[in-house]
């Protein structure tokens, strides 16, 4: 009698569904081992969640934009750049739908945690953010192309061409308690994740 291959096929499909997560996890594990490396986190335009008990960002620039050039898949974002940022109890989660059901579960959630993370030259494609915020040295309604320091240098990290006439704000320092963010992409020149904790679950347990 021929052996059933149903089980084998299911696990092959499961592996394919998890490929994006494995790539991310491998990269972050290397980052933890080396202490600080460049990092980029995005999954095909899928929004994911980032939370922190406290976030402190310095030399901040924010203005409106799109996740990509104008097209049917473009989504509005707040392009946010931080020259430096720290996070207390950082949590980052992404829910990845499965092409089939496992025990009634139709998605896997990948969760990344760090007790006290920090980043340099961070850029986030922000969809939404909540929390209790304090702004220091805030300038709202600046032309996005004119977000500059007193010496004429550009504020924040290198974010590429800044749209002339675009509505923007620049801030010396932002502190957000109980930060809850939904983002499409995050990149940083350096990201430090001490005490890295990575896990997956089928229970839809995200950061918030």
Backbone as a ProteinNet text record, in pm:
[ID]
protein_1_A
[PRIMARY]
XXXXXXXXXXXXXXXXXXXXXXXXXXXXXXXXXXXXXXXXXXXXXXXXXXXXXXXXXXXXXXXXXXXXXXXXXXXXXXXXXXXXXXXXXXXXXXXXXXXXXXXXXXXXXXXXXXXXXXXXXXXXXXXXXXXXXXXXXXXXXXXXXXXXXXXXXXXXXXXXXXXXXXXXXXXXXXXXXXXXXXXXXXXXXXXXXXXXXXXXXXXXXXXX
[TERTIARY]
85.2	0	88.2	55.3	134.7	112.6	220.3	211.4	147.5	65.4	0.4	103.1	91.1	182.4	115.7	-6.3	-80.3	-4.8	51.6	125.1	245	316.4	434.7	395.8	292.6	250.4	211.8	140.3	96.9	216.8	318.5	433.3	518.2	519.9	589.4	521.1	387.6	313.1	333.3	334.8	356.5	492	593.9	726.9	728.5	658.8	652.4	585.6	478.4	407	494.1	589.1	672.6	803.2	830.2	957.3	984.6	890.3	920.5	959.7	890	921.1	1057.7	1093.6	1223.8	1336	1317.9	1419.4	1435.5	1324.4	1328.3	1394.3	1350.5	1403.2	1552.4	1597	1740.1	1819.2	1768.6	1838	1846.5	1737.4	1737.1	1823.8	1828.1	1915.1	2060.7	2098.1	2234.2	2259.8	2159	2173.4	2201	2128.3	2148	2287.8	2334.2	2465.9	2577.2	2559.3	2662.4	2645.3	2531.1	2509.8	2442.4	2483.7	2424.6	2455.2	2350.9	2368.8	2257.4	2276.3	2166.6	2047.6	1927.7	1809.1	1697.8	1621.1	1501	1395.7	1273.5	1166.4	1043.7	998.7	876.9	835.6	704.5	655.2	552.6	597.9	511.4	395.2	422.1	318.5	219	243.3	154	182	76.7	94.6	128.5	215.9	246.9	245.2	255.8	237.9	367.8	387.7	503.7	454.3	495.7	456.2	577.6	566.4	671	608.3	654.8	607.5	644.9	762.3	806.6	898	873.2	958.5	1007.5	1137.8	1196.3	1271.7	1230.6	1294.6	1346	1463.3	1523.6	1550.1	1545.4	1567.1	1470	1342.3	1233.2	1178.6	1148.3	1082.9	966.5	849.7	733.4	661	621.8	539.3	463.3	357.5	274	338.3	298.3	351.3	269.6	323.2	260.1	358.1	305.4	392.3	475.9	426.6	500.5	448	504.1	457.5	308.9	243.8	99.9	61.7	-35.2	-80.9	-193.7	-251.7	-367	-335.1	-207.3	-170.6	-109.6	-108.3	-51.5	-139.3	-73.7	-145.3	-87.1	-172.4	-121.9	-46.2	62.8	143.5	193.1	239	315.9	460.8	540.3	681.1	752.5	806.4	862.9	1010.3	1094.7	1237.8	1288	1365.8	1424.3	1576.2	1647.7	1793.6	1838.7	1769.5	1796.7	1668.1	1654.5	1534.2	1567.1	1498.5	1511.1	1371.1	1363.8	1235.8	1247.4	1155.3	1145.8	1041.3	1081.1	993.8	932.8	1020.5	979.4	914.2	805.2	738.5	702.4	730.6	700	635.2	516.5	445.9	388.6	381.4	319.7	235.7	114.8	21.9	28.3	66.6	81.1	-26.9	-122.5	-226.9	-166.2	-223.8	-180.9	-269.2	-215.3	-295.1	-391.5	-393.6	-478.8	-496.6	-582	-610.4	-540.6	-486.2	-425.2	-501.8	-578.6	-655.3	-747.8	-802.7	-892.3	-821.8	-688.4	-610.8	-573.5	-596.2	-572	-457.9	-381.3	-269.4	-167.1	-44.5	61.7	109.6	136.4	183	327.5	414.6	554.1	573.8	635.6	652.5	800.3	850	988.1	986.2	1059.2	1060.3	1203.7	1220.4	1349.8	1323	1396.3	1371.1	1399.8	1508.8	1547.1	1622.3	1549.6	1607.5	1644.3	1734.9	1771.4	1806.9	1791.2	1817	1872.6	1948.7	2001.1	1950	1919	1872.9	1758.6	1654.2	1538	1432.8	1373.9	1265.6	1149.8	1028.1	910.6	799.9	736	616.2	497.7	454.6	357.6	214.5	128	-13.6	-95.9	-60.7	-135.1	-49.3	-69.4	2.5	-83.7	-82.6	-151.8	-56.1	-88.3	-6	-17.7	54.2	58.9	190.7	181.2	300.7	335.1	466	519.2	616.7	591.8	677.2	760.2	888.2	977.9	1042.8	1035	1092.2	1021.1	888.2	808.6	781.8	787.9	760.3	666.2	537	433.9	398.2	379	341.1	458.4	571.9	691.7	679.4	735.1	747	838.8	792.6	870.6	1012.4	1029.1	1161.8	1249.7	1189.8	1264.2	1278.2	1270.1	1287.7	1437.6	1486.3	1630.4	1666.5	1790.7	1847.3	1890.1	1928	1969	2088.5	2175	2293.2	2265.3	2137.6	2101.1	2105.1	2155.7	2158.6	2018.8	1989.7	1858.1	1832.2	1708.5	1666.9	1654.9	1674.7	1653.2	1749.8	1717.2	1803.2	1782	1860.9	1845.4	1720.2	1614.3	1486.8	1460.9	1563.1	1544.7	1484.9	1442.6	1384	1260.8	1257.3	1143	1052.9	922.5	833.7	817.8	858.5	839.7	691.1	660.4	522.4	444.9	505	437.2	429.1	317.1	297.9	382.4	463.3	552.1	562.3	617.7	652.7	791	862.8	993.6	996.7	1060.6	1057.5	1196.2	1237.6	1366.6	1362.8	1252.9	1243.1	1096.7	1066.5	931.3	939.4	857.5	846.1	703.4	687.7	554.2	546.6	454.2	430.1	315.9	329.6	231.6	212.9	322.7	319.5	263	169	108.2	108.8	182.3	199.1	162.5	99.6	78	160.6	249.6	343.8	351.7	398	416.5	561.9	654.7	796.1	878.7	990.7	1085.5	1226.1	1310.7	1451.5	1534.6	1657.1	1746.2	1890.7	1976	2117.9	2176.5	2131.7	2175.9	2057.3	2035.9	1928.2	1986.9	1974.4	2028.2	1912.4	1916.4	1808.2	1864.9	1904.1	1955.3	1844.2	1882.4	1785.8	1673.7	1711.2	1615.4	1533.7	1402.5	1310.7	1220.3	1230.5	1152.6	1063.2	936.5	844.9	738.3	667.6	554.8	438	315.6	198.3	85.6	-9.9	-129.7	-251.9	-231.8	-341.6	-375.5	-326.2	-350.7	-305.5	-202.1	-150	-45	-87.5	3.6	45.3	122.6	170.9	56.3	-49.4	-169	-285.9
-120.4	0	124.6	218.4	341.5	425.9	486.9	572.9	706	757.3	887	998.2	1095.4	1208.6	1336.4	1320.1	1439.8	1519.8	1448.3	1516.9	1591	1527.1	1590.1	1717.7	1709.6	1826	1941.4	1911.3	2015.8	2088.5	2015.8	2080.5	2156.1	2112	2189.3	2324.3	2321.7	2445.9	2535.2	2473.5	2550.4	2619.7	2548.2	2607.5	2725.7	2713.5	2823.5	2945.5	2922	3033.2	3106.7	3036.2	3096.4	3153.9	3140	3189.5	3335.5	3429	3569.2	3585.7	3515.5	3526.4	3469.7	3358.6	3298.2	3392.5	3460.3	3555.5	3668	3720.3	3829.4	3782.3	3667.1	3615.8	3589.1	3531.9	3505.5	3635	3737.6	3866.4	3928	3919.8	3980.3	3901.7	3770	3689.8	3727.7	3749.3	3794.1	3930.4	4015.9	4149.2	4138.3	4052	4035.6	3982.7	3890.6	3831.9	3934.3	4025.9	4125.2	4255	4269.9	4388.4	4501.7	4532.3	4644.4	4630.6	4622.3	4614.1	4691.2	4725.4	4787.4	4693	4748.8	4665.1	4724.2	4637.8	4679.8	4573.2	4615.7	4521.8	4560.4	4474.3	4497	4364.5	4340.9	4218.8	4254.8	4276.7	4295.9	4392.1	4502.8	4602.2	4568.6	4460.4	4421.8	4507.3	4560.6	4639.4	4547.3	4592.8	4517.2	4612.2	4558	4637.4	4650.3	4769	4796.9	4868.8	4820.9	4886.6	4902.4	4994.3	5015.7	5081.9	5043.2	5110.8	5258.2	5285.5	5424.1	5434.7	5533.9	5562	5705.8	5725	5859	5874.9	5972.4	5996.4	6139.6	6157.9	6290.7	6326	6456.6	6508.9	6440.7	6474.8	6405.6	6488.7	6421.1	6482.9	6393.9	6456.1	6380.4	6457.1	6384.9	6444.7	6334.4	6371.9	6274.7	6214.7	6092.1	6024.6	5901.8	5817.7	5693.6	5579.3	5458.6	5342.8	5315.1	5357.6	5342	5446.7	5450.2	5547.2	5523.8	5626.4	5621.7	5495.8	5422.8	5299.6	5239.9	5130.3	5071.2	5019.4	4989.2	4936.1	5040.5	5165.9	5272	5296.2	5320.9	5350.2	5477.3	5565	5687.3	5656.1	5727.2	5706.4	5840.2	5838.5	5949	5901.9	5957.7	5920	5985.2	5903.6	5953.3	5916.6	6017.6	5994.1	6038	5950.8	5980.1	5967.7	6071.5	6060.9	5956.7	5950.8	5846.1	5817.7	5695.3	5657.7	5544.6	5545.4	5437.3	5385.2	5257.1	5192.5	5105.8	5125.5	5038.5	4931.7	4805.4	4691.3	4699	4693.9	4696.5	4563.8	4573.1	4454.3	4482.1	4386	4400.1	4270.2	4278.9	4157.5	4173.4	4061.4	4061	3935.1	3952	3841.3	3802.9	3677.9	3630.1	3526.5	3557.4	3459.9	3334.9	3219.2	3093.3	3059.9	2989.9	2953.9	2839	2790.3	2678	2686.1	2601.6	2604.3	2489.1	2517.1	2414	2411.3	2307.6	2297.6	2415.9	2468.2	2582.2	2716.3	2715.7	2840.6	2878.9	3005.9	3047.9	3147.6	3171	3266.3	3231.5	3273.3	3259.5	3399.6	3423.1	3552.6	3539.6	3624.8	3629	3748.6	3726.5	3831.5	3844.9	3968.7	4000.2	4096.8	4064.6	4150.3	4181.2	4297	4336.7	4428.8	4408.8	4486.8	4635.1	4668.8	4810.7	4827.2	4855.4	4867.2	5011.6	5028.8	5163	5158.7	5273	5279	5414.1	5415.2	5538.7	5549.3	5672.9	5698	5604.3	5606.3	5520.1	5592.4	5519.1	5569.9	5471.5	5520.7	5435.3	5486.1	5393	5424.4	5402.5	5509.7	5501.3	5515.9	5419.4	5427.5	5487.7	5454.5	5505.2	5493.8	5586.6	5581.7	5639.7	5575.3	5627.1	5622.2	5699.2	5702.8	5837.8	5854.2	5981.3	6049.6	6155.5	6214.8	6350.6	6377.4	6508.2	6552.6	6669.4	6723.7	6839	6838.5	6946.7	7008.3	7141.7	7209	7172.3	7188.4	7145.1	7261	7232.6	7330.4	7263.7	7300.2	7235.9	7324.1	7260.9	7334.6	7380.5	7314.6	7347.1	7286	7352.6	7293.1	7170.8	7056.4	6933.1	6946.2	7025.3	7042.9	7136.9	7201.8	7298.1	7252.2	7120.9	7066.6	7060.3	7168.6	7182.7	7229	7202.6	7251.8	7397.9	7459.5	7599.9	7622.2	7522.5	7537.7	7507.9	7478.6	7452.9	7307	7218.9	7076.4	7017.1	6909.3	6847.8	6783.7	6796.3	6732.3	6581.4	6508.2	6364.4	6291	6164.4	6084.5	6120.3	6060.5	6079.1	6004	6079.9	6020	6033.6	6069.3	6089.7	6226.6	6253	6383	6412.9	6533.3	6573.2	6663.2	6633	6701	6849.8	6937.8	7081.8	7114.7	7196.9	7234.9	7136.3	7021.9	6922.5	6967.6	6937.8	6975.2	6883.2	6943.2	6863.8	6924.1	6845.9	6897.4	6845.6	6925.8	6884.5	6909.1	6817.8	6820.3	6786.8	6859.8	6829.7	6694.6	6672	6549.5	6512.4	6384.5	6333.4	6217.2	6222.6	6112.4	6060.2	5930.8	5871.1	5754.3	5764.2	5657.4	5570.7	5438.9	5343.1	5363.5	5364.3	5383.8	5260.2	5283.5	5176.6	5223.6	5153.1	5197	5085.7	5125.3	5035.7	5091.1	5010.2	5057.7	4959.6	5010.7	4927	4887.8	4968.8	4937.5	5015.2	4957.4	5023.2	4995.2	5097.9	5076.3	5160.2	5119.2	5192.5	5165.4	5266.6	5247	5149.7	5161.8	5071.9	5043.6	4916.4	4876.6	4780.3	4816.5	4733.2	4668	4534	4459.4	4365	4418	4330.7	4241.2	4124	4028.6	3998.3	3972.3	3945.7	3820.5	3828.8	3717	3706	3596	3576	3454.2	3468.1	3355.7	3360.4	3248.3	3241	3175.7	3208.7	3146.5	3143	3055.3	3042.1	3103	3177.4	3224.5	3371.7	3430.7	3572.7	3664.8	3623.5	3705.1	3800.5	3925.3	4028.9	4122	4224.5	4316.7	4394.2	4421	4485.1	4459.5
0	0	0	-86.1	-94.6	29.5	77.9	194.3	158.1	249.4	226.6	233.5	142.6	140.5	190.5	245.9	288.6	392.7	489.4	595.9	541.3	449.9	392.4	317.7	239.4	162.2	253.3	359.6	452.2	511	554.2	617.6	517.1	391.8	289.8	271.4	266.2	251.6	373.4	489.6	612.3	607.6	557.6	546.4	452	337.7	241.9	305.7	382.6	446.4	545.7	605.8	708.9	656.7	526.3	472.4	507.5	487.9	521.8	667.8	756.5	898.4	932.7	868.5	895.5	854.8	741	695.4	797.2	845.2	943.2	1071.8	1121.5	1247.3	1237.3	1123.5	1105.4	1110.5	1043.3	1042.3	1180.1	1255.9	1388.7	1486.5	1469.6	1554.9	1532	1405.4	1374.9	1436.9	1433.5	1492.9	1642	1707.9	1852.4	1882.6	1799	1822.4	1805.8	1712.6	1684.6	1761.4	1829.3	1912	1839.9	1717.2	1643.3	1495.5	1413.8	1268.7	1199.4	1069.8	995.8	990.5	986.9	989.3	904.5	838.4	767.3	790.7	821.2	852.1	772.2	682.2	604.8	543.1	532.9	470.6	364.8	243.3	126.9	150.7	216.7	236.9	346.4	421.3	530.1	652.8	714	835.4	951.7	1040.4	1161.2	1280.1	1400.2	1521.4	1600.2	1656.7	1741	1865.8	1982.3	2106.6	2197.5	2292.8	2391.7	2514	2632.2	2752.9	2748.2	2688.2	2673.9	2552.8	2470.3	2354.6	2363.5	2345.9	2344.3	2212.8	2131.9	2002.6	1997.1	1936.7	1926.2	1780.4	1751.8	1616.6	1520.2	1535.3	1467.1	1350.6	1240.3	1124.1	1083.3	1054.4	1008.2	898.4	792.8	688.6	615.9	543.8	476.3	353.7	321.8	204.8	171	82.6	41.9	61.5	79.3	97.1	-27.4	-142.5	-267.5	-364	-484.5	-582.4	-611.8	-663.4	-685.5	-762.9	-711.5	-773.3	-692.4	-738.9	-670.7	-530.8	-502.9	-371.8	-278.8	-321.4	-237.6	-115.3	-2.4	121.2	182.3	238.8	301.7	429.6	452	571.7	625.1	748.7	804.4	803.5	715.4	708.2	826	915.4	1040.8	1050.3	1070.4	1084	1219.8	1286	1416.7	1406	1446.5	1445.7	1546.6	1660	1758.7	1834.9	1884.6	1958.5	2056.3	2170.2	2267.5	2300.1	2337.3	2364.8	2490.3	2584.5	2701	2673.1	2687.4	2662.3	2522.2	2424.5	2283.9	2245.6	2170.5	2116.2	1970.9	1885.4	1742.6	1696.1	1637.2	1595.5	1456.7	1385.3	1251.7	1238.3	1187.2	1165.7	1018.6	991.1	853.7	824.5	736.3	701.9	638.4	668.9	609.6	489.9	390.3	272.7	300.2	423.4	462.2	613.7	667.7	811	881.8	1001.8	1086	1217.8	1239.3	1362.8	1384	1274.8	1286.1	1289.4	1287.4	1288.6	1145.1	1110.3	972	958.3	1068	1061.9	1169.2	1145.5	1244.6	1281.2	1408.3	1456.1	1502.7	1448.6	1491.7	1583.5	1697	1796.9	1832.6	1832.5	1866.9	1984.7	2091.6	2210.4	2252.8	2315.2	2372.3	2489.8	2597.2	2718.7	2704.5	2636.9	2622.3	2490.5	2385.1	2251.7	2221.6	2123.8	2078.9	1930.8	1864.9	1720.4	1681.3	1572.2	1513.3	1370.6	1328.7	1191.6	1154.1	1233.8	1211.2	1126.7	1032.6	949.5	956	982.5	992.1	901.5	829.4	751.8	845.1	909.3	1017.4	966.5	1002.4	966.2	1079	1203.3	1318.1	1442.9	1536.9	1663.4	1774.4	1891.2	2008.6	2127.5	2231.7	2352.1	2419.4	2528.4	2600	2564.5	2483.3	2423.3	2482.1	2490.8	2528.1	2419.9	2359.9	2254.5	2311.4	2279.6	2321.7	2198	2187.7	2072.1	1944.3	1942.6	1827.6	1731.6	1602.2	1496.9	1397.5	1402.8	1321.7	1202.1	1085.7	965.9	882.8	900.6	822.5	682.9	583.3	450.2	463.3	415.3	431.1	376.6	271.1	211.7	294.5	395.6	477.4	622.2	645.9	780.7	810.3	867.2	884.4	1024.5	1062.5	1187.6	1169.4	1278.9	1274.1	1182.1	1168.3	1083.6	936.4	903.5	764.6	724	812.9	781.4	797	724	729.7	864.6	910.4	1035.4	1016.3	1125.4	1122	1031.5	999.3	910.9	765.1	677.5	533.5	489	454.6	416.8	267.4	191.3	49	21.4	-103	-137.4	-52	3	85.4	1.3	-7.2	-102.2	-73.7	-165.5	-145.8	-129	-31.3	-7.5	76.2	108.3	191.3	335.8	402.3	542.7	630.4	717.1	801.5	940.8	1031.7	1163.2	1200.7	1278.1	1327.6	1477.8	1549.5	1695.5	1749.1	1851.5	1914	1985.5	2059.8	2138.9	2159.6	2144.2	2166.6	2264.9	2369.1	2464.7	2461.1	2436.3	2428.7	2527.1	2621.8	2718.9	2667.6	2682.3	2628.7	2478.5	2406.6	2261.2	2192	2102.2	2022.4	1877.2	1791	1653	1555.1	1445.9	1333.4	1218	1164.7	1063.4	946.9	832.6	714.2	693	743.7	726.9	828.4	868.9	959.4	908.3	905.8	874.1	969.3	992.6	1081.8	1042.7	1059.4	1032.9	1134.1	1259.1	1365.6	1456.9	1489.9	1580.5	1683.7	1810.7	1918.8	1993.5	2005.1	2068.2	2174.2	2291	2396	2450.7	2500.1	2556.3	2456.8	2333.5	2227	2256.3	2235.5	2258.2	2136.2	2062.2	1940.1	1957.1	1917.7	1927.9	1820.5	1801.7	1708.9	1780.4	1737.2	1797.1	1695.9	1721.7	1637.7	1707.8	1814.4	1896.9	1876.3	1767.5	1738.8	1853	1925.4	2035.7	1979.7	1957.5	1908.1	2021.9	1988	2090.4	2156.5	2079.7	2133.9	2040.7
[MASK]
++++++++++++++++++++++++++++++++++++++++++++++++++++++++++++++++++++++++++++++++++++++++++++++++++++++++++++++++++++++++++++++++++++++++++++++++++++++++++++++++++++++++++++++++++++++++++++++++++++++++++++++++

